[in-house]
């Protein structure tokens, strides 16, 4: 692989200017790459999916710890760079692949187990990437991901803060999230403007919070609808979601009354806003909505 400190030289030699639109901020310090890889708690029998191989800074320590690495890289130039130099460790399979278009069933099959993902991610894809993980939560074991600090803060945010929102609640519904390591801009070339944080996401059974099963798709719809206008009350956002339009024959006034009753049945005041509810309250809302929708 590219020697640390040679990052700029390798890029120059290969005419590979870092592409801003692909979020190419490469790790330049070996000890730091080792520390990030260690956050993965990788075992020797693990098959790891690495998203965004770049110049291979993180691939090397991951490959030292894992049985096999399936590396995905969207940049054709970088894939060619590694193919020509044959510089990645032998237990790495490099694929030219956009993670947002990846077939998770196929990755699951190749991994022969629930997916273990490591990634130093570009800011531009962090949100769609996280939602892709949530969508594929049943195929996920864990993901250890480096994110822009502001994105990481959203994942671990508490209710009643400006960072708390849809990704916080939906991720918490299917996983535990822990911030493990903060990295300064000087660890990368080119240097990003702000700090990065390594976050460990461990996926859990869907009912891991309350122990009771609930309709996850309905929870997702309620959360998205409730946060669609953060400044509005639950009554206003959730009635605008028209959950009971069939039961009320499209009568919006009746729909609003029914929505108010259902929110209150969940033990929640209809004048509250989404940002003050914790996950358990969203799950209570989901139970109350399910019960009403089944009548
Ligand atoms: N892992 C390397 C490191 O730590 O130095 C590179 C990290 S760099 C922040 C992000 C990498 O992800 C780049 O190599 C970029 O080309 C790649 N990338 C960006 N979008 C991608 C996508 N949608 N799918 C796969 N790789 C992507």
PDB file of C-alpha atoms and ligand atoms in Angstrom:
ATOM      1  CA  UNK A   1       0.000   0.000   0.000  1.00  0.00           C
ATOM      2  CA  UNK A   2       0.956   3.661  -0.144  1.00  0.00           C
ATOM      3  CA  UNK A   3       3.486   4.479   2.547  1.00  0.00           C
ATOM      4  CA  UNK A   4       2.253   6.939   5.128  1.00  0.00           C
ATOM      5  CA  UNK A   5       3.632  10.367   4.399  1.00  0.00           C
ATOM      6  CA  UNK A   6       3.703   9.431   0.703  1.00  0.00           C
ATOM      7  CA  UNK A   7       0.047  10.260   0.282  1.00  0.00           C
ATOM      8  CA  UNK A   8       0.667  13.518  -1.579  1.00  0.00           C
ATOM      9  CA  UNK A   9       3.480  11.971  -3.675  1.00  0.00           C
ATOM     10  CA  UNK A  10       1.361   8.990  -4.762  1.00  0.00           C
ATOM     11  CA  UNK A  11      -1.498  11.267  -5.694  1.00  0.00           C
ATOM     12  CA  UNK A  12       0.837  13.495  -7.705  1.00  0.00           C
ATOM     13  CA  UNK A  13       2.528  10.600  -9.500  1.00  0.00           C
ATOM     14  CA  UNK A  14      -0.783   9.122 -10.520  1.00  0.00           C
ATOM     15  CA  UNK A  15      -2.401  12.443 -11.370  1.00  0.00           C
ATOM     16  CA  UNK A  16      -4.962  11.748  -8.689  1.00  0.00           C
ATOM     17  CA  UNK A  17      -5.888  15.090  -7.169  1.00  0.00           C
ATOM     18  CA  UNK A  18      -8.141  14.447  -4.141  1.00  0.00           C
ATOM     19  CA  UNK A  19     -11.733  14.812  -5.320  1.00  0.00           C
ATOM     20  CA  UNK A  20     -13.696  17.131  -3.085  1.00  0.00           C
ATOM     21  CA  UNK A  21     -17.038  15.912  -4.418  1.00  0.00           C
ATOM     22  CA  UNK A  22     -16.143  12.364  -3.275  1.00  0.00           C
ATOM     23  CA  UNK A  23     -15.055  13.591   0.143  1.00  0.00           C
ATOM     24  CA  UNK A  24     -11.491  12.413  -0.372  1.00  0.00           C
ATOM     25  CA  UNK A  25      -9.723  13.365   2.841  1.00  0.00           C
ATOM     26  CA  UNK A  26      -7.128  10.643   3.269  1.00  0.00           C
ATOM     27  CA  UNK A  27      -5.680   9.533   6.606  1.00  0.00           C
ATOM     28  CA  UNK A  28      -1.964  10.335   6.713  1.00  0.00           C
ATOM     29  CA  UNK A  29      -0.833   8.937  10.039  1.00  0.00           C
ATOM     30  CA  UNK A  30      -0.259   5.226  10.561  1.00  0.00           C
ATOM     31  CA  UNK A  31      -0.826   5.286  14.333  1.00  0.00           C
ATOM     32  CA  UNK A  32      -4.128   7.069  13.800  1.00  0.00           C
ATOM     33  CA  UNK A  33      -5.250   4.558  11.147  1.00  0.00           C
ATOM     34  CA  UNK A  34      -4.396   1.762  13.622  1.00  0.00           C
ATOM     35  CA  UNK A  35      -6.403   3.471  16.354  1.00  0.00           C
ATOM     36  CA  UNK A  36      -9.422   3.816  14.025  1.00  0.00           C
ATOM     37  CA  UNK A  37      -9.149   0.160  12.958  1.00  0.00           C
ATOM     38  CA  UNK A  38      -8.983  -0.869  16.645  1.00  0.00           C
ATOM     39  CA  UNK A  39     -12.374   0.794  17.200  1.00  0.00           C
ATOM     40  CA  UNK A  40     -13.755  -1.990  14.979  1.00  0.00           C
ATOM     41  CA  UNK A  41     -12.909  -4.661  17.605  1.00  0.00           C
ATOM     42  CA  UNK A  42     -12.220  -6.979  14.682  1.00  0.00           C
ATOM     43  CA  UNK A  43     -11.679 -10.713  15.248  1.00  0.00           C
ATOM     44  CA  UNK A  44      -9.396 -12.885  13.139  1.00  0.00           C
ATOM     45  CA  UNK A  45     -12.314 -14.749  11.565  1.00  0.00           C
ATOM     46  CA  UNK A  46     -14.222 -11.617  10.554  1.00  0.00           C
ATOM     47  CA  UNK A  47     -14.970 -10.674   6.975  1.00  0.00           C
ATOM     48  CA  UNK A  48     -15.039  -6.877   6.969  1.00  0.00           C
ATOM     49  CA  UNK A  49     -16.622  -4.602   4.382  1.00  0.00           C
ATOM     50  CA  UNK A  50     -14.590  -1.410   4.067  1.00  0.00           C
ATOM     51  CA  UNK A  51     -16.395   1.482   2.419  1.00  0.00           C
ATOM     52  CA  UNK A  52     -14.185   3.996   0.600  1.00  0.00           C
ATOM     53  CA  UNK A  53     -10.756   2.342   0.428  1.00  0.00           C
ATOM     54  CA  UNK A  54      -9.096   5.522  -0.857  1.00  0.00           C
ATOM     55  CA  UNK A  55      -5.324   5.032  -0.861  1.00  0.00           C
ATOM     56  CA  UNK A  56      -5.669   2.113   1.551  1.00  0.00           C
ATOM     57  CA  UNK A  57      -4.604   3.792   4.804  1.00  0.00           C
ATOM     58  CA  UNK A  58      -7.306   2.075   6.828  1.00  0.00           C
ATOM     59  CA  UNK A  59      -7.424  -1.060   4.695  1.00  0.00           C
ATOM     60  CA  UNK A  60      -3.961  -2.118   5.843  1.00  0.00           C
ATOM     61  CA  UNK A  61      -4.623  -2.326   9.621  1.00  0.00           C
ATOM     62  CA  UNK A  62      -8.081  -3.797   9.007  1.00  0.00           C
ATOM     63  CA  UNK A  63      -6.570  -6.521   6.793  1.00  0.00           C
ATOM     64  CA  UNK A  64      -3.988  -7.292   9.501  1.00  0.00           C
ATOM     65  CA  UNK A  65      -6.774  -8.010  11.988  1.00  0.00           C
ATOM     66  CA  UNK A  66      -9.452  -9.655   9.811  1.00  0.00           C
ATOM     67  CA  UNK A  67      -9.710 -12.850   7.812  1.00  0.00           C
ATOM     68  CA  UNK A  68     -10.796 -10.997   4.685  1.00  0.00           C
ATOM     69  CA  UNK A  69     -11.652  -7.451   3.599  1.00  0.00           C
ATOM     70  CA  UNK A  70     -14.110  -6.590   0.854  1.00  0.00           C
ATOM     71  CA  UNK A  71     -13.149  -3.029  -0.070  1.00  0.00           C
ATOM     72  CA  UNK A  72     -15.598  -0.839  -1.944  1.00  0.00           C
ATOM     73  CA  UNK A  73     -14.431   2.271  -3.768  1.00  0.00           C
ATOM     74  CA  UNK A  74     -16.489   4.506  -6.054  1.00  0.00           C
ATOM     75  CA  UNK A  75     -13.494   6.232  -7.691  1.00  0.00           C
ATOM     76  CA  UNK A  76     -12.439   4.280 -10.779  1.00  0.00           C
ATOM     77  CA  UNK A  77      -9.039   6.044 -10.800  1.00  0.00           C
ATOM     78  CA  UNK A  78      -8.260   4.792  -7.295  1.00  0.00           C
ATOM     79  CA  UNK A  79      -9.351   1.249  -8.184  1.00  0.00           C
ATOM     80  CA  UNK A  80      -7.020   1.354 -11.200  1.00  0.00           C
ATOM     81  CA  UNK A  81      -4.241   2.754  -8.975  1.00  0.00           C
ATOM     82  CA  UNK A  82      -4.431  -0.280  -6.664  1.00  0.00           C
ATOM     83  CA  UNK A  83      -4.907  -2.773  -9.485  1.00  0.00           C
ATOM     84  CA  UNK A  84      -1.793  -1.502 -11.269  1.00  0.00           C
ATOM     85  CA  UNK A  85       0.370  -1.344  -8.143  1.00  0.00           C
ATOM     86  CA  UNK A  86      -1.018  -4.519  -6.576  1.00  0.00           C
ATOM     87  CA  UNK A  87      -0.325  -2.748  -3.305  1.00  0.00           C
ATOM     88  CA  UNK A  88      -3.212  -3.944  -1.143  1.00  0.00           C
ATOM     89  CA  UNK A  89      -2.748  -6.940   1.167  1.00  0.00           C
ATOM     90  CA  UNK A  90      -3.602 -10.359  -0.296  1.00  0.00           C
ATOM     91  CA  UNK A  91      -6.696 -10.807   1.825  1.00  0.00           C
ATOM     92  CA  UNK A  92      -8.350  -7.714   0.311  1.00  0.00           C
ATOM     93  CA  UNK A  93     -10.837  -7.911  -2.562  1.00  0.00           C
ATOM     94  CA  UNK A  94     -11.283  -4.466  -4.103  1.00  0.00           C
ATOM     95  CA  UNK A  95     -14.566  -3.705  -5.876  1.00  0.00           C
ATOM     96  CA  UNK A  96     -15.436  -0.660  -7.927  1.00  0.00           C
ATOM     97  CA  UNK A  97     -18.747   0.035  -6.206  1.00  0.00           C
ATOM     98  CA  UNK A  98     -20.907   2.867  -4.907  1.00  0.00           C
ATOM     99  CA  UNK A  99     -22.066   1.829  -1.423  1.00  0.00           C
ATOM    100  CA  UNK A 100     -25.374   3.622  -1.956  1.00  0.00           C
ATOM    101  CA  UNK A 101     -26.107   1.309  -4.903  1.00  0.00           C
ATOM    102  CA  UNK A 102     -24.657  -1.829  -3.344  1.00  0.00           C
ATOM    103  CA  UNK A 103     -26.728  -5.002  -3.127  1.00  0.00           C
ATOM    104  CA  UNK A 104     -26.749  -5.743   0.615  1.00  0.00           C
ATOM    105  CA  UNK A 105     -28.110  -9.246   0.029  1.00  0.00           C
ATOM    106  CA  UNK A 106     -25.056  -9.973  -2.101  1.00  0.00           C
ATOM    107  CA  UNK A 107     -22.689  -8.427   0.480  1.00  0.00           C
ATOM    108  CA  UNK A 108     -24.409 -10.511   3.157  1.00  0.00           C
ATOM    109  CA  UNK A 109     -23.864 -13.619   1.056  1.00  0.00           C
ATOM    110  CA  UNK A 110     -20.193 -12.753   0.484  1.00  0.00           C
ATOM    111  CA  UNK A 111     -19.676 -12.027   4.188  1.00  0.00           C
ATOM    112  CA  UNK A 112     -21.234 -15.359   5.193  1.00  0.00           C
ATOM    113  CA  UNK A 113     -22.566 -13.558   8.268  1.00  0.00           C
ATOM    114  CA  UNK A 114     -24.219 -10.333   9.369  1.00  0.00           C
ATOM    115  CA  UNK A 115     -22.314  -7.383   7.949  1.00  0.00           C
ATOM    116  CA  UNK A 116     -19.416  -5.748   9.752  1.00  0.00           C
ATOM    117  CA  UNK A 117     -18.639  -2.435   8.120  1.00  0.00           C
ATOM    118  CA  UNK A 118     -15.709  -0.060   8.584  1.00  0.00           C
ATOM    119  CA  UNK A 119     -15.697   3.319   6.846  1.00  0.00           C
ATOM    120  CA  UNK A 120     -14.059   6.703   6.819  1.00  0.00           C
ATOM    121  CA  UNK A 121     -16.986   8.357   5.138  1.00  0.00           C
ATOM    122  CA  UNK A 122     -17.398  11.473   3.056  1.00  0.00           C
ATOM    123  CA  UNK A 123     -19.745  14.012   4.614  1.00  0.00           C
ATOM    124  CA  UNK A 124     -21.871  14.153   1.471  1.00  0.00           C
ATOM    125  CA  UNK A 125     -23.014  10.540   1.788  1.00  0.00           C
ATOM    126  CA  UNK A 126     -23.159  10.110   5.555  1.00  0.00           C
ATOM    127  CA  UNK A 127     -26.914  10.635   5.847  1.00  0.00           C
ATOM    128  CA  UNK A 128     -27.951   8.378   2.924  1.00  0.00           C
ATOM    129  CA  UNK A 129     -25.374   5.827   4.090  1.00  0.00           C
ATOM    130  CA  UNK A 130     -26.802   5.767   7.628  1.00  0.00           C
ATOM    131  CA  UNK A 131     -30.334   5.373   6.277  1.00  0.00           C
ATOM    132  CA  UNK A 132     -29.097   2.539   4.025  1.00  0.00           C
ATOM    133  CA  UNK A 133     -27.771   0.800   7.153  1.00  0.00           C
ATOM    134  CA  UNK A 134     -31.077   1.343   8.954  1.00  0.00           C
ATOM    135  CA  UNK A 135     -32.968  -0.074   5.961  1.00  0.00           C
ATOM    136  CA  UNK A 136     -30.704  -3.119   5.994  1.00  0.00           C
ATOM    137  CA  UNK A 137     -30.620  -3.381   9.816  1.00  0.00           C
ATOM    138  CA  UNK A 138     -31.566  -7.071   9.799  1.00  0.00           C
ATOM    139  CA  UNK A 139     -28.429  -7.875   7.795  1.00  0.00           C
ATOM    140  CA  UNK A 140     -26.166  -5.722   9.968  1.00  0.00           C
ATOM    141  CA  UNK A 141     -23.946  -6.779  12.851  1.00  0.00           C
ATOM    142  CA  UNK A 142     -22.039  -3.523  13.402  1.00  0.00           C
ATOM    143  CA  UNK A 143     -20.652  -0.489  11.624  1.00  0.00           C
ATOM    144  CA  UNK A 144     -17.659   1.509  12.839  1.00  0.00           C
ATOM    145  CA  UNK A 145     -17.745   4.731  10.932  1.00  0.00           C
ATOM    146  CA  UNK A 146     -15.765   7.950  10.906  1.00  0.00           C
ATOM    147  CA  UNK A 147     -18.091  10.898  10.452  1.00  0.00           C
ATOM    148  CA  UNK A 148     -17.920  14.646  10.515  1.00  0.00           C
ATOM    149  CA  UNK A 149     -18.346  15.612  14.189  1.00  0.00           C
ATOM    150  CA  UNK A 150     -21.617  17.389  13.574  1.00  0.00           C
ATOM    151  CA  UNK A 151     -23.136  14.232  12.025  1.00  0.00           C
ATOM    152  CA  UNK A 152     -21.800  12.035  14.844  1.00  0.00           C
ATOM    153  CA  UNK A 153     -23.312  14.426  17.403  1.00  0.00           C
ATOM    154  CA  UNK A 154     -26.712  13.981  15.766  1.00  0.00           C
ATOM    155  CA  UNK A 155     -26.536  10.212  16.247  1.00  0.00           C
ATOM    156  CA  UNK A 156     -25.893  10.423  19.979  1.00  0.00           C
ATOM    157  CA  UNK A 157     -28.061  13.489  20.672  1.00  0.00           C
ATOM    158  CA  UNK A 158     -30.574  13.690  23.523  1.00  0.00           C
ATOM    159  CA  UNK A 159     -34.158  14.934  23.199  1.00  0.00           C
ATOM    160  CA  UNK A 160     -34.629  18.687  23.429  1.00  0.00           C
ATOM    161  CA  UNK A 161     -31.454  19.528  21.544  1.00  0.00           C
ATOM    162  CA  UNK A 162     -31.106  20.915  18.056  1.00  0.00           C
ATOM    163  CA  UNK A 163     -29.053  17.849  16.977  1.00  0.00           C
ATOM    164  CA  UNK A 164     -31.857  15.433  17.952  1.00  0.00           C
ATOM    165  CA  UNK A 165     -33.886  14.281  14.960  1.00  0.00           C
ATOM    166  CA  UNK A 166     -34.929  11.529  12.565  1.00  0.00           C
ATOM    167  CA  UNK A 167     -31.516   9.744  12.317  1.00  0.00           C
ATOM    168  CA  UNK A 168     -31.106   9.829  16.123  1.00  0.00           C
ATOM    169  CA  UNK A 169     -34.444   8.162  16.808  1.00  0.00           C
ATOM    170  CA  UNK A 170     -34.449   5.676  13.935  1.00  0.00           C
ATOM    171  CA  UNK A 171     -30.893   4.522  14.568  1.00  0.00           C
ATOM    172  CA  UNK A 172     -31.565   4.167  18.290  1.00  0.00           C
ATOM    173  CA  UNK A 173     -34.583   1.999  17.471  1.00  0.00           C
ATOM    174  CA  UNK A 174     -32.342  -0.652  15.948  1.00  0.00           C
ATOM    175  CA  UNK A 175     -28.879  -0.097  17.375  1.00  0.00           C
ATOM    176  CA  UNK A 176     -26.729   1.284  20.145  1.00  0.00           C
ATOM    177  CA  UNK A 177     -24.415   4.132  19.208  1.00  0.00           C
ATOM    178  CA  UNK A 178     -21.174   5.129  20.894  1.00  0.00           C
ATOM    179  CA  UNK A 179     -18.645   7.859  20.022  1.00  0.00           C
ATOM    180  CA  UNK A 180     -15.157   6.410  20.438  1.00  0.00           C
ATOM    181  CA  UNK A 181     -12.503   8.703  19.028  1.00  0.00           C
ATOM    182  CA  UNK A 182     -12.170  12.322  17.893  1.00  0.00           C
ATOM    183  CA  UNK A 183      -9.702  13.184  15.142  1.00  0.00           C
ATOM    184  CA  UNK A 184      -8.320  16.636  14.343  1.00  0.00           C
ATOM    185  CA  UNK A 185      -8.119  17.989  10.753  1.00  0.00           C
ATOM    186  CA  UNK A 186      -4.308  17.528  10.721  1.00  0.00           C
ATOM    187  CA  UNK A 187      -4.826  13.742  10.519  1.00  0.00           C
ATOM    188  CA  UNK A 188      -6.032  14.062   6.914  1.00  0.00           C
ATOM    189  CA  UNK A 189      -4.869  15.238   3.505  1.00  0.00           C
ATOM    190  CA  UNK A 190      -6.379  17.523   2.447  1.00  0.00           C
ATOM    191  CA  UNK A 191      -7.399  18.841   5.862  1.00  0.00           C
ATOM    192  CA  UNK A 192     -11.144  19.097   6.436  1.00  0.00           C
ATOM    193  CA  UNK A 193     -12.419  22.201   8.214  1.00  0.00           C
ATOM    194  CA  UNK A 194     -13.714  20.461  11.315  1.00  0.00           C
ATOM    195  CA  UNK A 195     -13.087  17.501  13.628  1.00  0.00           C
ATOM    196  CA  UNK A 196     -14.142  13.931  12.790  1.00  0.00           C
ATOM    197  CA  UNK A 197     -15.488  11.332  15.198  1.00  0.00           C
ATOM    198  CA  UNK A 198     -15.375   7.528  15.029  1.00  0.00           C
ATOM    199  CA  UNK A 199     -18.743   6.094  15.966  1.00  0.00           C
ATOM    200  CA  UNK A 200     -19.514   2.473  16.779  1.00  0.00           C
ATOM    201  CA  UNK A 201     -23.020   1.337  15.809  1.00  0.00           C
ATOM    202  CA  UNK A 202     -24.052  -2.096  17.122  1.00  0.00           C
ATOM    203  CA  UNK A 203     -27.270  -3.402  15.631  1.00  0.00           C
ATOM    204  CA  UNK A 204     -29.833  -5.031  17.936  1.00  0.00           C
ATOM    205  CA  UNK A 205     -33.108  -6.895  17.737  1.00  0.00           C
ATOM    206  CA  UNK A 206     -35.974  -4.543  16.791  1.00  0.00           C
ATOM    207  CA  UNK A 207     -37.591  -4.780  20.243  1.00  0.00           C
ATOM    208  CA  UNK A 208     -34.338  -4.216  22.158  1.00  0.00           C
ATOM    209  CA  UNK A 209     -35.620  -1.054  23.856  1.00  0.00           C
ATOM    210  CA  UNK A 210     -38.865  -2.143  25.476  1.00  0.00           C
ATOM    211  CA  UNK A 211     -38.756  -5.889  24.882  1.00  0.00           C
ATOM    212  CA  UNK A 212     -42.161  -5.694  23.175  1.00  0.00           C
ATOM    213  CA  UNK A 213     -42.651  -6.072  19.428  1.00  0.00           C
ATOM    214  CA  UNK A 214     -44.040  -3.092  17.514  1.00  0.00           C
ATOM    215  CA  UNK A 215     -44.597  -2.107  13.884  1.00  0.00           C
ATOM    216  CA  UNK A 216     -41.194  -0.630  12.938  1.00  0.00           C
ATOM    217  CA  UNK A 217     -42.457   0.739   9.606  1.00  0.00           C
ATOM    218  CA  UNK A 218     -45.221   2.603  11.384  1.00  0.00           C
ATOM    219  CA  UNK A 219     -42.680   3.950  13.919  1.00  0.00           C
ATOM    220  CA  UNK A 220     -40.563   5.178  11.003  1.00  0.00           C
ATOM    221  CA  UNK A 221     -43.560   6.900   9.415  1.00  0.00           C
ATOM    222  CA  UNK A 222     -44.569   8.541  12.707  1.00  0.00           C
ATOM    223  CA  UNK A 223     -41.025   9.764  13.402  1.00  0.00           C
ATOM    224  CA  UNK A 224     -40.568  11.176   9.893  1.00  0.00           C
ATOM    225  CA  UNK A 225     -43.979  12.856   9.975  1.00  0.00           C
ATOM    226  CA  UNK A 226     -43.540  14.253  13.488  1.00  0.00           C
ATOM    227  CA  UNK A 227     -40.156  15.811  12.621  1.00  0.00           C
ATOM    228  CA  UNK A 228     -41.267  17.048   9.192  1.00  0.00           C
ATOM    229  CA  UNK A 229     -41.888  20.468  10.736  1.00  0.00           C
ATOM    230  CA  UNK A 230     -39.896  20.685  13.924  1.00  0.00           C
ATOM    231  CA  UNK A 231     -41.529  23.850  15.232  1.00  0.00           C
ATOM    232  CA  UNK A 232     -45.077  22.481  14.977  1.00  0.00           C
ATOM    233  CA  UNK A 233     -46.946  20.498  17.637  1.00  0.00           C
ATOM    234  CA  UNK A 234     -47.409  16.733  17.409  1.00  0.00           C
ATOM    235  CA  UNK A 235     -51.106  17.349  16.886  1.00  0.00           C
ATOM    236  CA  UNK A 236     -50.472  19.488  13.805  1.00  0.00           C
ATOM    237  CA  UNK A 237     -47.755  17.392  12.194  1.00  0.00           C
ATOM    238  CA  UNK A 238     -49.350  14.017  12.890  1.00  0.00           C
ATOM    239  CA  UNK A 239     -52.835  15.100  11.780  1.00  0.00           C
ATOM    240  CA  UNK A 240     -51.309  16.449   8.565  1.00  0.00           C
ATOM    241  CA  UNK A 241     -49.878  12.934   8.101  1.00  0.00           C
ATOM    242  CA  UNK A 242     -53.478  11.705   7.514  1.00  0.00           C
ATOM    243  CA  UNK A 243     -52.930   8.416   9.336  1.00  0.00           C
ATOM    244  CA  UNK A 244     -56.683   7.943   9.869  1.00  0.00           C
ATOM    245  CA  UNK A 245     -57.997   9.322   6.581  1.00  0.00           C
ATOM    246  CA  UNK A 246     -59.701   6.011   5.757  1.00  0.00           C
ATOM    247  CA  UNK A 247     -61.377   5.726   9.156  1.00  0.00           C
ATOM    248  CA  UNK A 248     -62.575   9.323   8.926  1.00  0.00           C
ATOM    249  CA  UNK A 249     -63.608   9.182   5.279  1.00  0.00           C
ATOM    250  CA  UNK A 250     -61.213  12.025   4.512  1.00  0.00           C
ATOM    251  CA  UNK A 251     -62.896  14.301   7.095  1.00  0.00           C
ATOM    252  CA  UNK A 252     -59.840  16.264   8.291  1.00  0.00           C
ATOM    253  CA  UNK A 253     -61.548  17.659  11.420  1.00  0.00           C
ATOM    254  CA  UNK A 254     -62.485  14.170  12.596  1.00  0.00           C
ATOM    255  CA  UNK A 255     -59.017  12.951  11.669  1.00  0.00           C
ATOM    256  CA  UNK A 256     -57.497  15.651  13.873  1.00  0.00           C
ATOM    257  CA  UNK A 257     -59.716  14.738  16.831  1.00  0.00           C
ATOM    258  CA  UNK A 258     -58.855  11.091  16.453  1.00  0.00           C
ATOM    259  CA  UNK A 259     -55.147  11.918  16.214  1.00  0.00           C
ATOM    260  CA  UNK A 260     -55.413  13.949  19.440  1.00  0.00           C
ATOM    261  CA  UNK A 261     -57.086  11.010  21.241  1.00  0.00           C
ATOM    262  CA  UNK A 262     -54.456   8.585  20.031  1.00  0.00           C
ATOM    263  CA  UNK A 263     -51.568  10.867  21.107  1.00  0.00           C
ATOM    264  CA  UNK A 264     -53.185  11.200  24.550  1.00  0.00           C
ATOM    265  CA  UNK A 265     -53.701   7.402  24.766  1.00  0.00           C
ATOM    266  CA  UNK A 266     -49.928   7.108  24.429  1.00  0.00           C
ATOM    267  CA  UNK A 267     -49.682   9.283  27.548  1.00  0.00           C
ATOM    268  CA  UNK A 268     -48.390  12.272  25.602  1.00  0.00           C
ATOM    269  CA  UNK A 269     -49.695  15.862  25.403  1.00  0.00           C
ATOM    270  CA  UNK A 270     -50.700  16.801  21.882  1.00  0.00           C
ATOM    271  CA  UNK A 271     -49.156  20.265  22.298  1.00  0.00           C
ATOM    272  CA  UNK A 272     -45.632  18.840  22.582  1.00  0.00           C
ATOM    273  CA  UNK A 273     -43.161  18.892  19.699  1.00  0.00           C
ATOM    274  CA  UNK A 274     -41.371  15.851  18.255  1.00  0.00           C
ATOM    275  CA  UNK A 275     -37.989  16.999  19.524  1.00  0.00           C
ATOM    276  CA  UNK A 276     -38.950  16.462  23.182  1.00  0.00           C
ATOM    277  CA  UNK A 277     -40.021  12.817  22.803  1.00  0.00           C
ATOM    278  CA  UNK A 278     -37.593  10.023  23.557  1.00  0.00           C
ATOM    279  CA  UNK A 279     -37.591   6.721  21.677  1.00  0.00           C
ATOM    280  CA  UNK A 280     -39.833   4.987  24.225  1.00  0.00           C
ATOM    281  CA  UNK A 281     -42.466   7.682  23.784  1.00  0.00           C
ATOM    282  CA  UNK A 282     -42.292   7.245  20.006  1.00  0.00           C
ATOM    283  CA  UNK A 283     -42.766   3.502  20.546  1.00  0.00           C
ATOM    284  CA  UNK A 284     -45.777   4.216  22.803  1.00  0.00           C
ATOM    285  CA  UNK A 285     -47.185   6.405  20.046  1.00  0.00           C
ATOM    286  CA  UNK A 286     -46.642   3.576  17.575  1.00  0.00           C
ATOM    287  CA  UNK A 287     -48.584   1.144  19.806  1.00  0.00           C
ATOM    288  CA  UNK A 288     -51.445   3.643  20.151  1.00  0.00           C
ATOM    289  CA  UNK A 289     -51.542   4.350  16.397  1.00  0.00           C
ATOM    290  CA  UNK A 290     -51.412   0.603  15.614  1.00  0.00           C
ATOM    291  CA  UNK A 291     -54.314  -0.094  17.992  1.00  0.00           C
ATOM    292  CA  UNK A 292     -56.434   2.628  16.372  1.00  0.00           C
ATOM    293  CA  UNK A 293     -55.539   1.590  12.829  1.00  0.00           C
ATOM    294  CA  UNK A 294     -56.567  -1.994  13.619  1.00  0.00           C
ATOM    295  CA  UNK A 295     -60.066  -0.983  14.788  1.00  0.00           C
TER     296      UNK A 295
HETATM  297  N1  LIG B   1     -10.312   5.034   3.732  1.00  0.00           N
HETATM  298  C1  LIG B   1      -9.434   6.054   3.202  1.00  0.00           C
HETATM  299  C2  LIG B   1      -8.722   6.751   4.338  1.00  0.00           C
HETATM  300  O1  LIG B   1      -9.192   6.620   5.489  1.00  0.00           O
HETATM  301  O2  LIG B   1      -7.721   7.419   4.087  1.00  0.00           O
HETATM  302  C3  LIG B   1     -10.218   7.085   2.361  1.00  0.00           C
HETATM  303  C4  LIG B   1     -11.262   7.861   3.098  1.00  0.00           C
HETATM  304  S1  LIG B   1     -11.963   9.202   2.179  1.00  0.00           S
HETATM  305  C5  LIG B   1     -12.602  10.184   3.493  1.00  0.00           C
HETATM  306  C6  LIG B   1     -13.487   8.533   1.528  1.00  0.00           C
HETATM  307  C7  LIG B   1     -13.342   7.535   0.411  1.00  0.00           C
HETATM  308  O3  LIG B   1     -14.655   7.075   0.063  1.00  0.00           O
HETATM  309  C8  LIG B   1     -12.744   8.114  -0.860  1.00  0.00           C
HETATM  310  O4  LIG B   1     -11.762   7.243  -1.347  1.00  0.00           O
HETATM  311  C9  LIG B   1     -13.936   8.206  -1.836  1.00  0.00           C
HETATM  312  O5  LIG B   1     -13.564   8.087  -3.181  1.00  0.00           O
HETATM  313  C10 LIG B   1     -14.793   7.050  -1.350  1.00  0.00           C
HETATM  314  N2  LIG B   1     -16.233   7.191  -1.639  1.00  0.00           N
HETATM  315  C11 LIG B   1     -16.948   8.348  -1.714  1.00  0.00           C
HETATM  316  N3  LIG B   1     -18.236   8.086  -1.958  1.00  0.00           N
HETATM  317  C12 LIG B   1     -18.355   6.730  -2.035  1.00  0.00           C
HETATM  318  C13 LIG B   1     -19.448   5.838  -2.276  1.00  0.00           C
HETATM  319  N4  LIG B   1     -20.685   6.310  -2.486  1.00  0.00           N
HETATM  320  N5  LIG B   1     -19.210   4.509  -2.296  1.00  0.00           N
HETATM  321  C14 LIG B   1     -17.944   4.019  -2.087  1.00  0.00           C
HETATM  322  N6  LIG B   1     -16.874   4.823  -1.857  1.00  0.00           N
HETATM  323  C15 LIG B   1     -17.072   6.161  -1.820  1.00  0.00           C
END
